[in-house]
Coordinates of C-alpha atoms and ligand atoms in Angstrom, one line a residue:
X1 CA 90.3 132.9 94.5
X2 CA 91.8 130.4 96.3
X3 CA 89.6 128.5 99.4
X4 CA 92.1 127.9 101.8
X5 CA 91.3 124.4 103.8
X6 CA 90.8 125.6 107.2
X7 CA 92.5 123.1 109.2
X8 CA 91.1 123.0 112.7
X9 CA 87.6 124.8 112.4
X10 CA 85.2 122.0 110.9
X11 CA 86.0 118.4 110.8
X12 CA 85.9 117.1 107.3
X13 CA 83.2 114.3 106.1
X14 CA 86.9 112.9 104.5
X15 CA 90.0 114.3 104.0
X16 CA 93.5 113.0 102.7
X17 CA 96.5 114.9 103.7
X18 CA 99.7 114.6 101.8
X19 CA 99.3 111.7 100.2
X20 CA 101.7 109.7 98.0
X21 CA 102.1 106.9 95.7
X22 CA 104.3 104.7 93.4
X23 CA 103.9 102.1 91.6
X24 CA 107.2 100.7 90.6
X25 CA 108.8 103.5 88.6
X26 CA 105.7 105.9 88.4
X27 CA 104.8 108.5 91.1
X28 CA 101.1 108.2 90.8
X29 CA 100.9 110.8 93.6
X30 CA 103.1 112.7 95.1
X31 CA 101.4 114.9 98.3
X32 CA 98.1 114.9 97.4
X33 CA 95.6 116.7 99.7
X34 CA 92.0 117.2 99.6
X35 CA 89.9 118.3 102.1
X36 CA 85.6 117.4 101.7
X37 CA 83.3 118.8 103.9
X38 CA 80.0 117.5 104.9
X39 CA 77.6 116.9 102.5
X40 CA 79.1 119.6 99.9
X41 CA 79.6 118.3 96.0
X42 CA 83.4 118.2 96.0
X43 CA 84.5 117.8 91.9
X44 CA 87.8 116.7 91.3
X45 CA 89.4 117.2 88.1
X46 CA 92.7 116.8 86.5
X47 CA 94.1 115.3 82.6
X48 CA 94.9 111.8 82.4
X49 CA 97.0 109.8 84.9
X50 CA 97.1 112.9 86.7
X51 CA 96.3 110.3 89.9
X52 CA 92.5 110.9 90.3
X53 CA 91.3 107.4 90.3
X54 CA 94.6 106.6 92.3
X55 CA 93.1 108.8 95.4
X56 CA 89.9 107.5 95.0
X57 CA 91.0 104.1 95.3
X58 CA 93.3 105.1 98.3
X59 CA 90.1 107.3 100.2
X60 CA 88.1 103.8 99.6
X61 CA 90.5 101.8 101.1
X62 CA 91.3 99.2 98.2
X63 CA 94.9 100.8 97.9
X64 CA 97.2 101.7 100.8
X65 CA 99.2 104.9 99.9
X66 CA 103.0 104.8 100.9
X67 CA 102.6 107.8 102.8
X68 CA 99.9 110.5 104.2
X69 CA 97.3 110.5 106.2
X70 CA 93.6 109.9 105.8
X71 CA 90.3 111.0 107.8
X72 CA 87.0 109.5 107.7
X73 CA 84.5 111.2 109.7
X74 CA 85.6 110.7 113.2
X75 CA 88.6 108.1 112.1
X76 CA 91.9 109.4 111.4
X77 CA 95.0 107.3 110.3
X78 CA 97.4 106.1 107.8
X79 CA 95.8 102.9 106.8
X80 CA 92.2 102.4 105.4
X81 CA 90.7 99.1 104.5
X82 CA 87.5 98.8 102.3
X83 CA 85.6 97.5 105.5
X84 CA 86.1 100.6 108.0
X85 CA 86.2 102.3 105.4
X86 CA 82.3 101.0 104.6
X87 CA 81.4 100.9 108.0
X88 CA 81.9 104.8 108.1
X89 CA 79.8 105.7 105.4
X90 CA 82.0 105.3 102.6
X91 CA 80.3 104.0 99.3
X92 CA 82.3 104.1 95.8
X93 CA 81.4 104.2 92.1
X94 CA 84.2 102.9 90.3
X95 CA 85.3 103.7 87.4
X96 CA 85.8 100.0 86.7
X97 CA 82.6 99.0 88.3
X98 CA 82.4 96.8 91.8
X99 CA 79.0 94.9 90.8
X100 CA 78.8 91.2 91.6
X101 CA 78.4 90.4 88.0
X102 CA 76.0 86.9 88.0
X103 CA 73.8 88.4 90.7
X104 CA 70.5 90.7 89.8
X105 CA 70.4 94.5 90.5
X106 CA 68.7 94.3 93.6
X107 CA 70.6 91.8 94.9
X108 CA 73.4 94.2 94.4
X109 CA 71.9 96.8 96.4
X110 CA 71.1 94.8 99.6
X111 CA 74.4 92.4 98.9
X112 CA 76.0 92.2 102.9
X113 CA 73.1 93.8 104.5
X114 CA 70.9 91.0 104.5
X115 CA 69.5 90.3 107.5
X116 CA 68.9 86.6 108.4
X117 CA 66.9 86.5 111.5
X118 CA 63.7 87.5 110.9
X119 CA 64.5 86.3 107.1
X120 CA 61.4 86.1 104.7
X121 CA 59.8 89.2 105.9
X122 CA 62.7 91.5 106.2
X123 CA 63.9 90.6 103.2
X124 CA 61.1 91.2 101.3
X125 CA 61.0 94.5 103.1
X126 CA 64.8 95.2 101.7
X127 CA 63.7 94.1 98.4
X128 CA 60.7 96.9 98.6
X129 CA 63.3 99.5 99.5
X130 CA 65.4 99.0 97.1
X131 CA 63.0 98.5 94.1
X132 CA 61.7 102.2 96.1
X133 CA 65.3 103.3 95.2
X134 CA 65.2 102.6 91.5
X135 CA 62.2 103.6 90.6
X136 CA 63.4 107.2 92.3
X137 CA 66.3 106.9 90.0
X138 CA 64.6 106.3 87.3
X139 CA 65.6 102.7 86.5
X140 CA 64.0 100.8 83.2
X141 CA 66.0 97.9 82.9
X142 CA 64.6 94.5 84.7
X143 CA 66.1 94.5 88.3
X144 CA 66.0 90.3 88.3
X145 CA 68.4 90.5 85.6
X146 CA 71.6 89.5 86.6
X147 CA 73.8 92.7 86.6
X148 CA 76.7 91.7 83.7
X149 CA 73.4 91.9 81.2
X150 CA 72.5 95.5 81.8
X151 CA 73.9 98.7 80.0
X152 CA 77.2 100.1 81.7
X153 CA 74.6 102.9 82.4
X154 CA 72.1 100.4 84.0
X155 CA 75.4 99.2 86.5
X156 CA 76.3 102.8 87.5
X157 CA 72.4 103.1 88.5
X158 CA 72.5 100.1 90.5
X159 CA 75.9 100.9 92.3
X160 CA 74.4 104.8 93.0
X161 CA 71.3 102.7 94.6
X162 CA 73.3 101.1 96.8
X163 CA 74.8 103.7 97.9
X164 CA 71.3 105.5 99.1
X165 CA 70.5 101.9 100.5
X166 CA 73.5 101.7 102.9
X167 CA 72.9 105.6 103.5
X168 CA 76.5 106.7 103.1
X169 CA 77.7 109.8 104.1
X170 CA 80.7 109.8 101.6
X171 CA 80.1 109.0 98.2
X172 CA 82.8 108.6 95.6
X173 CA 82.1 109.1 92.3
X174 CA 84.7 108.0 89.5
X175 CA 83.7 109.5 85.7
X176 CA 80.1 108.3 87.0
X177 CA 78.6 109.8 83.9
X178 CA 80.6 108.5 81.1
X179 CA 78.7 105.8 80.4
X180 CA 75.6 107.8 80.1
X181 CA 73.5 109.3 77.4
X182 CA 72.0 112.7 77.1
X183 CA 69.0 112.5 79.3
X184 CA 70.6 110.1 81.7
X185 CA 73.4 112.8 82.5
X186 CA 71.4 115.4 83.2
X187 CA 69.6 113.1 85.5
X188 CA 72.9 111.9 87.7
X189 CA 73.4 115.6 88.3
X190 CA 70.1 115.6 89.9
X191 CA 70.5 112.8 91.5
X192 CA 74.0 113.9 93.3
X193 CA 72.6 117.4 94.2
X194 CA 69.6 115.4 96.1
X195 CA 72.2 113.4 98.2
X196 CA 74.1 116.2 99.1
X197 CA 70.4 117.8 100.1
X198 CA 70.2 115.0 102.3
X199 CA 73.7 115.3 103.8
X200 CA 75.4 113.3 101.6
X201 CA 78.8 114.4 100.9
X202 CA 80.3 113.5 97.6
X203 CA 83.3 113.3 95.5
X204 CA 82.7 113.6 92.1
X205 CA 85.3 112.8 89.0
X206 CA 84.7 114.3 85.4
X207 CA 86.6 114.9 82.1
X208 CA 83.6 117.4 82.0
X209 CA 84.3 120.5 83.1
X210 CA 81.3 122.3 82.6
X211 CA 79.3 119.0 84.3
X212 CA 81.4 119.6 87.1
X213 CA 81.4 123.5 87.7
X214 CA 77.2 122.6 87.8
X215 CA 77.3 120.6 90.5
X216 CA 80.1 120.9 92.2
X217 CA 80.3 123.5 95.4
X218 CA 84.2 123.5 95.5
X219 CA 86.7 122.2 93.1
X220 CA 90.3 120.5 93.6
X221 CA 92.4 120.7 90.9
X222 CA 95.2 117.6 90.8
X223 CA 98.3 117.9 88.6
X224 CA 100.9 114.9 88.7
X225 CA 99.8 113.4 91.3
X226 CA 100.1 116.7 93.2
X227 CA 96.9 119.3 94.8
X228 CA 97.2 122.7 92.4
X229 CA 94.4 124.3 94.5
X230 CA 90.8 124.0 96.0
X231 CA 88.3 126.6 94.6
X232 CA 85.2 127.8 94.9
X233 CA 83.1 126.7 91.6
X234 CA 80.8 129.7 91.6
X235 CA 84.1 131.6 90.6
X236 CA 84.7 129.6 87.9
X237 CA 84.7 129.1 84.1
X238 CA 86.2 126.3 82.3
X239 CA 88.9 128.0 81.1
X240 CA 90.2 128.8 84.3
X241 CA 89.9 124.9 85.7
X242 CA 91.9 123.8 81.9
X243 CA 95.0 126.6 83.2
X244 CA 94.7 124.9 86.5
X245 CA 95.1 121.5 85.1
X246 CA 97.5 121.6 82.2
X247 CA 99.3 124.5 84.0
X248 CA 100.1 126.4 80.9
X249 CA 98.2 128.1 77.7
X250 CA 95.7 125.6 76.0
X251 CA 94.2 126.5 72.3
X252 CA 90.7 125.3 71.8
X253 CA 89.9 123.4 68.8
X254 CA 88.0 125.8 66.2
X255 CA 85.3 123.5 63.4
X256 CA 87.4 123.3 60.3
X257 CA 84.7 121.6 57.4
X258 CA 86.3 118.9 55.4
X259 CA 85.3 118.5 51.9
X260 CA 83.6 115.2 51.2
X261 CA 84.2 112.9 48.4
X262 CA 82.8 109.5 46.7
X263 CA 80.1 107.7 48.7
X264 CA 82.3 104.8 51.0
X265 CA 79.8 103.6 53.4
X266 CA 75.6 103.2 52.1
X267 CA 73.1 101.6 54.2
X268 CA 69.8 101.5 53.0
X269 CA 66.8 99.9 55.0
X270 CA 69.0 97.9 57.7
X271 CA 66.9 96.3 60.6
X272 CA 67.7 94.1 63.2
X273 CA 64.6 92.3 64.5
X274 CA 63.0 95.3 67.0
X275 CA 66.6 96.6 67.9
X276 CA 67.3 98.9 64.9
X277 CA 64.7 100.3 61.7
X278 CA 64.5 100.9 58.2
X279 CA 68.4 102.7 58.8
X280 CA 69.4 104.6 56.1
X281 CA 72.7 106.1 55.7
X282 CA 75.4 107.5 53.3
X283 CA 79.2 108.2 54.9
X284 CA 81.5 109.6 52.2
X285 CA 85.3 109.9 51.8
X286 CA 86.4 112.5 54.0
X287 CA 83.3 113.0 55.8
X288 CA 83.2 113.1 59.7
X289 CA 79.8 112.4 60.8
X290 CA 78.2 112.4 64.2
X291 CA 75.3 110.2 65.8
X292 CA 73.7 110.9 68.8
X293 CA 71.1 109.7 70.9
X294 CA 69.7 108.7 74.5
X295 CA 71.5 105.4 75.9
X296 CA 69.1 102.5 74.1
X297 CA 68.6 104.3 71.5
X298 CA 70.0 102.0 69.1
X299 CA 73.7 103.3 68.2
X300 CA 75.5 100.5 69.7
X301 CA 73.7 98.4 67.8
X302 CA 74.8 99.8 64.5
X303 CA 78.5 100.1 65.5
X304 CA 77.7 96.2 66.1
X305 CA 76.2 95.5 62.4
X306 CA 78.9 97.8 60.9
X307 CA 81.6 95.8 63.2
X308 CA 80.4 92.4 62.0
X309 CA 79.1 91.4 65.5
X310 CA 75.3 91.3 64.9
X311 CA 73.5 90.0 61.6
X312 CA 71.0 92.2 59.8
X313 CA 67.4 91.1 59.1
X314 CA 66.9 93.6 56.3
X315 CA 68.2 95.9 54.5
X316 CA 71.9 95.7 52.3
X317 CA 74.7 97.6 53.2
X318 CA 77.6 98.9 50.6
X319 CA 81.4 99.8 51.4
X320 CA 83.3 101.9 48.0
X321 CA 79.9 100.2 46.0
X322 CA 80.4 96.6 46.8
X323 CA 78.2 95.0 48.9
X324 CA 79.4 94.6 52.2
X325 CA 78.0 91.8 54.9
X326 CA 80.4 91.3 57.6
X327 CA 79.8 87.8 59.4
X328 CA 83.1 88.7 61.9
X329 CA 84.6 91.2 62.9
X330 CA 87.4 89.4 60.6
X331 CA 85.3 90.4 57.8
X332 CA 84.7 93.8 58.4
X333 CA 88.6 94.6 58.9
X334 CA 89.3 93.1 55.7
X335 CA 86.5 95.8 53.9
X336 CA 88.4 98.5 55.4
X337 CA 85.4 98.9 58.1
X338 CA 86.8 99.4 61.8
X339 CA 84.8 99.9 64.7
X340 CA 86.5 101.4 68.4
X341 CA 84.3 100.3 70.5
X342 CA 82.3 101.6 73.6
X343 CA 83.7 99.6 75.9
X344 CA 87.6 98.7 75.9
X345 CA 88.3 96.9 78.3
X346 CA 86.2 94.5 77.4
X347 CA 86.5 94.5 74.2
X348 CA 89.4 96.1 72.6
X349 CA 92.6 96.2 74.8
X350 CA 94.4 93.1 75.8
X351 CA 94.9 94.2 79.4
X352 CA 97.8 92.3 80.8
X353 CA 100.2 92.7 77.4
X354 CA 102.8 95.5 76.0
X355 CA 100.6 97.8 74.2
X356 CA 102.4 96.8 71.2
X357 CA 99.8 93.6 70.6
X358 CA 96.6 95.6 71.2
X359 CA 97.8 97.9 68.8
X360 CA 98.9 95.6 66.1
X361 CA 96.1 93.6 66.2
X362 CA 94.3 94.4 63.3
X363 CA 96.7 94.9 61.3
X364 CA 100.3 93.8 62.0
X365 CA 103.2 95.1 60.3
X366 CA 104.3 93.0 57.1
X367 CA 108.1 92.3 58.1
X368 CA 109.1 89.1 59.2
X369 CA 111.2 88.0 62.4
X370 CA 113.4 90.6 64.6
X371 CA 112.8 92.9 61.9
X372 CA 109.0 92.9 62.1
X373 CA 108.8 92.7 66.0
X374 CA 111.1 96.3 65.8
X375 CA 108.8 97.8 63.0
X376 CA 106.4 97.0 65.2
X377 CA 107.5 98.5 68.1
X378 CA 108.3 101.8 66.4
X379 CA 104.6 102.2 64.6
X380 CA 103.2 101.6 68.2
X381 CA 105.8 104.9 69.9
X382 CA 104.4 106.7 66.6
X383 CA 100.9 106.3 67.7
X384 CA 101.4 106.9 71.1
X385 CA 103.6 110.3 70.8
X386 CA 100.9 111.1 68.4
X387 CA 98.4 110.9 70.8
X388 CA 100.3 111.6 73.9
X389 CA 99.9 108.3 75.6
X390 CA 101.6 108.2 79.1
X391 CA 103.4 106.2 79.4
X392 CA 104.8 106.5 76.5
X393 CA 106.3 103.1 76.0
X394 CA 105.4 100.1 73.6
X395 CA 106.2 98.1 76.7
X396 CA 103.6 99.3 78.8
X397 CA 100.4 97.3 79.7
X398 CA 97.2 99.0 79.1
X399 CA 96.4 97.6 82.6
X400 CA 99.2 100.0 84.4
X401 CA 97.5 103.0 82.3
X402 CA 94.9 105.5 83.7
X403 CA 91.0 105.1 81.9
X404 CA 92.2 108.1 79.8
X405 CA 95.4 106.1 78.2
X406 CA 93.6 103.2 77.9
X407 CA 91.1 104.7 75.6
X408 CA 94.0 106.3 73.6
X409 CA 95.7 103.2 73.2
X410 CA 92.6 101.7 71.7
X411 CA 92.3 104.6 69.2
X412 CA 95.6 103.8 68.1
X413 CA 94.8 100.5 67.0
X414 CA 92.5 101.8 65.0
X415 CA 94.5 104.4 63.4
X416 CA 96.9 101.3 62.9
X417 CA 94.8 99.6 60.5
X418 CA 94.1 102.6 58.3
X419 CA 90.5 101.8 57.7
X420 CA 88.6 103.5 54.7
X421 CA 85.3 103.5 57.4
X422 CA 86.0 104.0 61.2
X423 CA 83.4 103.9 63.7
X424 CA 83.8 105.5 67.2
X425 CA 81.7 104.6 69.6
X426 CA 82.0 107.1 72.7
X427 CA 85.6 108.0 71.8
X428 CA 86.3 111.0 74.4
X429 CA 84.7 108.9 76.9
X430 CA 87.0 109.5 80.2
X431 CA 89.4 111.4 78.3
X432 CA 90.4 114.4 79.5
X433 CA 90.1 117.9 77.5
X434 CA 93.9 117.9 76.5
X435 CA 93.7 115.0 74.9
X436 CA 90.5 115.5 73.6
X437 CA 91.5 117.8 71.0
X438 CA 94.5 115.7 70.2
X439 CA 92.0 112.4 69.5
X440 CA 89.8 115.1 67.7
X441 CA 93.0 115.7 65.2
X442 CA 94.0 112.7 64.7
X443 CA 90.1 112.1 63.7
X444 CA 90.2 115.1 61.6
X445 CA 93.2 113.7 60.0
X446 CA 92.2 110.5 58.9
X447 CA 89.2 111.8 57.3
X448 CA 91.5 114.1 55.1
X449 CA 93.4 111.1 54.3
X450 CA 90.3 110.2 52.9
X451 CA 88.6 108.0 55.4
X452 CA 84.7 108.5 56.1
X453 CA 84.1 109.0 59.9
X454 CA 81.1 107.8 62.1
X455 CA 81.4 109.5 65.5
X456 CA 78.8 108.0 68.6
X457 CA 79.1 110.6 71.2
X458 CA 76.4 111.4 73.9
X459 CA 78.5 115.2 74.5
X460 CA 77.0 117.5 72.0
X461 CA 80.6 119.4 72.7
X462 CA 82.3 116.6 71.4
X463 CA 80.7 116.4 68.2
X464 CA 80.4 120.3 67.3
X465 CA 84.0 120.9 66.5
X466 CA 84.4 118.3 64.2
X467 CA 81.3 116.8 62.9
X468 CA 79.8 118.0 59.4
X469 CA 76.4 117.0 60.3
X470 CA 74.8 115.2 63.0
X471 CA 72.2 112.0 63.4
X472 CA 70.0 111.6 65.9
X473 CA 68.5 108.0 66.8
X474 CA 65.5 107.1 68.8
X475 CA 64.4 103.5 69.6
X476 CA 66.6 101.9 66.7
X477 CA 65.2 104.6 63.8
X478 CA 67.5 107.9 62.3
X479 CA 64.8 110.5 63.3
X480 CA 66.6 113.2 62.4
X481 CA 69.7 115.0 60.3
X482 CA 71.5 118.5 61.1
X483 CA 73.7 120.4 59.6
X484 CA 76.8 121.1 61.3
X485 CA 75.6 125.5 61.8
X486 CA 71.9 123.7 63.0
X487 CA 73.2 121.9 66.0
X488 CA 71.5 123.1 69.0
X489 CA 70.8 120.9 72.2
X490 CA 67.1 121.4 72.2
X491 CA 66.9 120.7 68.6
X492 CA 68.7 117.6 69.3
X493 CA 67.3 116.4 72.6
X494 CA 63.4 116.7 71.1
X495 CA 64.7 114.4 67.8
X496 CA 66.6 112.4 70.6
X497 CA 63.3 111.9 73.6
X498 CA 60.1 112.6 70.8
X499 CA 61.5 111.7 67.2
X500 CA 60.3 114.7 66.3
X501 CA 61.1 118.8 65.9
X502 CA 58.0 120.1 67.2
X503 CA 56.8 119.9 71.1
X504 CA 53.8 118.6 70.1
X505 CA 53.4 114.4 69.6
X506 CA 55.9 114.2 72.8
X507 CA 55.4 111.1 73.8
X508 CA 58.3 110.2 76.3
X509 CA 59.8 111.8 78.5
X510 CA 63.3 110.9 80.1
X511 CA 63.0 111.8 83.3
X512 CA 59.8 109.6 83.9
X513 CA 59.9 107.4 86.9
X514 CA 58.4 104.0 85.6
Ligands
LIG1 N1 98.2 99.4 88.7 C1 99.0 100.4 88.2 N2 100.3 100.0 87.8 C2 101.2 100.9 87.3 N3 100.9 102.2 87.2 C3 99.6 102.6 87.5 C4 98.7 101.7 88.0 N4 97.5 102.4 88.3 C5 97.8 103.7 87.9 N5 99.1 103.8 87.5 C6 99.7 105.1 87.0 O1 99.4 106.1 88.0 C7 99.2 107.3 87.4 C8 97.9 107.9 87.9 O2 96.8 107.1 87.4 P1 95.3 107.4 87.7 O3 94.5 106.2 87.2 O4 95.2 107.7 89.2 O5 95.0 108.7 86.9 P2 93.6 109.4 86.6 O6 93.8 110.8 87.1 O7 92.5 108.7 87.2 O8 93.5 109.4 85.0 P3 92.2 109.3 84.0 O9 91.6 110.6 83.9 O10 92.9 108.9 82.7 O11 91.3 108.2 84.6 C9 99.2 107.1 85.9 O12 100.5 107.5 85.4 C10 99.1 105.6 85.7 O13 99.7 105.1 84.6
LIG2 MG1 90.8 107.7 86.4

C-alpha cells in the first residue's frame, strides 16, 4: 500500500528530506521526510507532539531544523527563512494564527503587497480583490473590523484569503478546521479541494481522520518525530491511519449510558440582550450532555453566563436548587460551576509557568509551605499520567507542549477543582484520537462521580460516544433536543442551519455567499 516517493522523476511543489529537531532535551523530530507534489492535497497526520506543527514551522521557515534538507519549488537547501520562503509561494495557516491583530481583515490580506506608486487607485483595486476573496469564502463578519475582534473561525478565513491573494503555490494548513463549526468545516474542505483545482498544492493537518482521508490525495503518517509512511488515501480507512500512528492495537470507545440523578444545573428563560433566548435547560448529576451548533450560534455565549463572564438580562439560573448568579468567574468556581474554555491559550493556561500553577489554579491544594508546594506537585503528575500528557512533568511549561498537551493540561485543571457542573467548550479540539478517548474517560468519570456534564463540540463523533442526549442551538435559542439513539447528522444540521426538523421553512443556508 505503500507510495514510494519517487525521487528523481517529478520535482516536488516542497519536500523535506530527513529532517530533525531538538529542543533542549526533546527530539521533536528525528528524520522526518515528506515529499508534496504539485497541487495534490497532502494530509499529514500523527497523535500529539508527534512533531507535526514542528515541520510545518520548519517548511515555513520560522524554525531552522538542526539537520536535513528542504526544497521549495525550484530552491533546494538546508536553511529557509519566512521571506524566500514567501517569495516562493509559500503561505501558512498556523495553528497559532499569524494575523496582525489591531489591523482589519482586509488589511490582512493585502498587508506587504501594497503597492504605493500608483496608490489610491491600486489600492482600492486590492481592496476590491480581496473583499472578491471573501465573499467567495463565504465571509459574514465585518472585514473593517480589526482582526483580534472576529471568531477564531473568522481569523482562519482571513489568513486562507490571503493565501489566494498572494496566489501561493504551497499552502500549509495547521488543524485549519478546529476552530470551525459544522457548516463552516464542510466548507474549508471545499475550499482546499478548489485550490488544489487551481494548482495549489497543500499540506493539510487534522486530529480528523476521516476529514482528512476526504480531501486528502496522499497521506503521511508521522510517529515521534519520525515518517511511518506515505499512502495513498483512496486505500484507506481510519483504522488503518490510527495503526499507522499509535503503531500498535487501539480499542475504540463504545457509548456506555450513565444514570442520571437530582437536577444540579436549571436554567429557565436566560437571555442576553440579542446574543442568547428564552434558554431553557436542566443538567442533572451524572448526566453528560452535548450542545451543538454552527459557529455564532450562541454556545459560547452560554459557557460565558454559566462561567460568570457575561451578565444575563433575563431569566434565573439554579445550581443543586439555589439560585446561582455568577458576577466572576470567582463566583462561579465557588458554586461548583467550571467552565474549560474554547480557547486556552488565551484564556486558560499560563503559558510561560510549570504546569503545576495552571493546574492548581482553581483550586489549590490545602497544605501549607514545602508540604503544600509537594502535594501540589504530585496531584498535578496524577492528572497528567491520567491523561497522558507529554511531557509528563509538573515542571513543564504549557508553552514547550504541542496544541494537543496544551488542551490536556487545561482539562486537568478542571478535573482539579472537582466541580459539581463542568462545561467544555470544544474539548477534543486539536487533540488527537488517542487521547480523545482518554479525555472522553476521564469525562465519563467525573459524571459517575456524580458531576453533571455540558459538552460544546462542533464533531458529531465526539459527542456520540458519550453524550446522553444532544442540544442544538441556532442564533442564541435551543431549537432542538435528541436522544442519544436519535443522533443523526442531517437531523442535527437542519435544527442547527433552519431551527427546524422538516425541509420546509429553510430559511438559511450555510453555504450562502453574502
Ligand atoms: N518551543 C518548544 N520548546 C520545547 N519543546 C517543544 C517546543 N515546541 C514543540 N516542542 C516539543 O516538540 C514535540 C513535537 O511538538 P509539535 O508541536 O510539533 O507536535 P504536533 O504533532 O504538532 O502535536 P499536536 O497534534 O498536539 O499539535 C513535542 O514533544 C513538544 O513538546
Ligand atoms: Mg501541532
Amino acid at each position: 500500500m505503500t507510495d514510494p516517493t519517487p525521487v528523481f522523476s517529478e520535482p516536488p511543489a516542497l519536500a523535506a528530506d530527513a529532517v530533525s529537531k531538538r529542543y533542549g532535551a526533546t527530539a521533536a523530530l528525528a528524520g522526518a521526510s515528506l515529499f508534496v507534489r504539485p497541487g495534490e492535497v497532502h494530509g499529514l497526520v500523527g497523535a500529539n507532539g508527534a512533531g507535526k506543527s514542528t515541520l510545518i514551522k520548519i517548511l515555513s521557515g520560522s524554525e531552522q531544523q538542526d539537520s536535513g534538507r528542504l526544497r521549495l519549488g525550484a530552491w533546494s537547501g538546508a536553511a529557509l527563512t519566512p521571506r524566500t520562503a514567501q517569495a516562493r509561494g509559500l503561505e501558512t495557516i498556523y495553528q497559532d494564527l499569524s494575523l496582525a491583530p489591531s489591523l482589519d481583515a482586509v488589511a490582512n490580506v493585502i498587508l506587504g503587497q501594497e503597492h504605493s506608486r500608483l496608490g489610491m487607485l491600486r489600492s482600492r483595486r486590492q481592496r476590491h480583490e480581496a473583499l472578491g476573496i471573501f465573499a467567495r469564502l463565504g465571509f459574514r463578519a465585518d472585514p473593517k473590523e480589526p482582526v483580534n475582534r472576529l471568531s477564531p473561525a473568522d481569523q482562519q478565513l482571513v489568513a486562507i484569503a490571503r493565501a489566494i491573494y498572494r496566489r501561493a503555490s504551497v499552502a500549509l494548513m495547521d488543524e485549519p478546521t478546529s476552530s470551525l463549526g459544522v457548516a463552516e468545516r464542510a466548507r474549508l474542505l471545499d475550499i482546499v479541494r478548489e485550490l488544489s483545482r487551481d494548482g495549489v498544492a497543500v499540506v493539510y493537518i487534522s486530529h480528523d481522520l476521516e476529514e482528512v482521508l476526504a480531501v486528502a490525495d496522499r497521506v503521511t503518517v508521522l510517529r515521534d518525530g519520525r515518517t511511518v509512511d506515505t499512502v495513498a488515501a483512496g486505500q484507506l480507512t481510519p483504522d488503518d491511519l490510527v495503526l499507522r500512528m499509535v503503531g500498535g492495537a487501539f480499542e475504540r470507545l463504545r457509548r456506555t449510558s450513565g444514570t442520571a440523578g437530582d437536577v444540579a444545573l436549571e436554567l429557565r428563560g436566560i437571555g442576553r440582550h440579542g446574543r442568547l433566548t428564552d434558554v431553557d435547560l436542566r443538567l442533572c448529576r451524572g448526566e453528560i450532555v452535548g450542545l451543538t451548533g454552527l459557529v455564532g450560534s450562541g454556545r459560547t455565549q452560554l459557557a460565558n453566563v454559566l462561567a460568570g463572564l457575561h451578565p444575563t438580562t433575563t431569566g434565573e439560573m439554579t445550581v443543586d436548587g439555589t439560585p446561582y448568579r455568577p458576577r466572576t468567574p470567582g463566583d462561579a468556581l465557588r458554586a461548583g460551576v467550571v467552565v474549560v474554555p474554547e480557547d486556552r491559550k488565551r484564556d486558560s493556561l499560563l503559558m510561560d509557568l510549570p504546569c503545576t500553577h495552571t493546574v492548581m489554579l482553581a483550586r489549590p491544594e490545602s497544605r501549607l509551605g514545602i508540604l503544600r508546594g509537594r502535594s501540589e506537585r504530585t496531584a498535578t503528575q496524577r492528572l497528567l499520567d491520567r491523561l497522558h500528557v507529554k511531557p509528563a512533568s509538573p515542571a513543564a511549561t504549557p508553552r514547550a507542549m504541542s496544541g494537543g498537551n496544551q488542551q490536556k493540561v487545561s482539562i486537568a485543571k478542571a478535573l482539579q477543582a472537582r466541580p459539581r457542573v463542568v462545561v467544555l467548550d470544544e474539548p477534543g479540539q486539536g487533540v488527537d484520537i488517542g487521547a480523545k478517548q482518554q479525555i472522553l474517560h476521564a469525562i465519563r468519570e467525573i459524571a459517575r462521580n456524580g458531576c453533571a456534564v455540558l459538552m460544546i463540540s462542533s464533531e458529531l463523533q465526539d459527542l456520540v460516544p458519550v453524550v446522553d442526549r444532544l442540544l442544538v442551538m441556532r442564533r442564541g435559542r435551543i431549537t432542538g433536543e435528541l436522544a442519544a439513539a436519535e443522533i443523526d447528522e442531517h437531523r442535527v444540521l437542519e435544527l442547527a442551519v433552519t431551527g427546524a426538523q422538516s425541509p420546509a421553512g429553510r430559511d438559511e443556508d450555510p453555504t450562502h455567499v453574502q
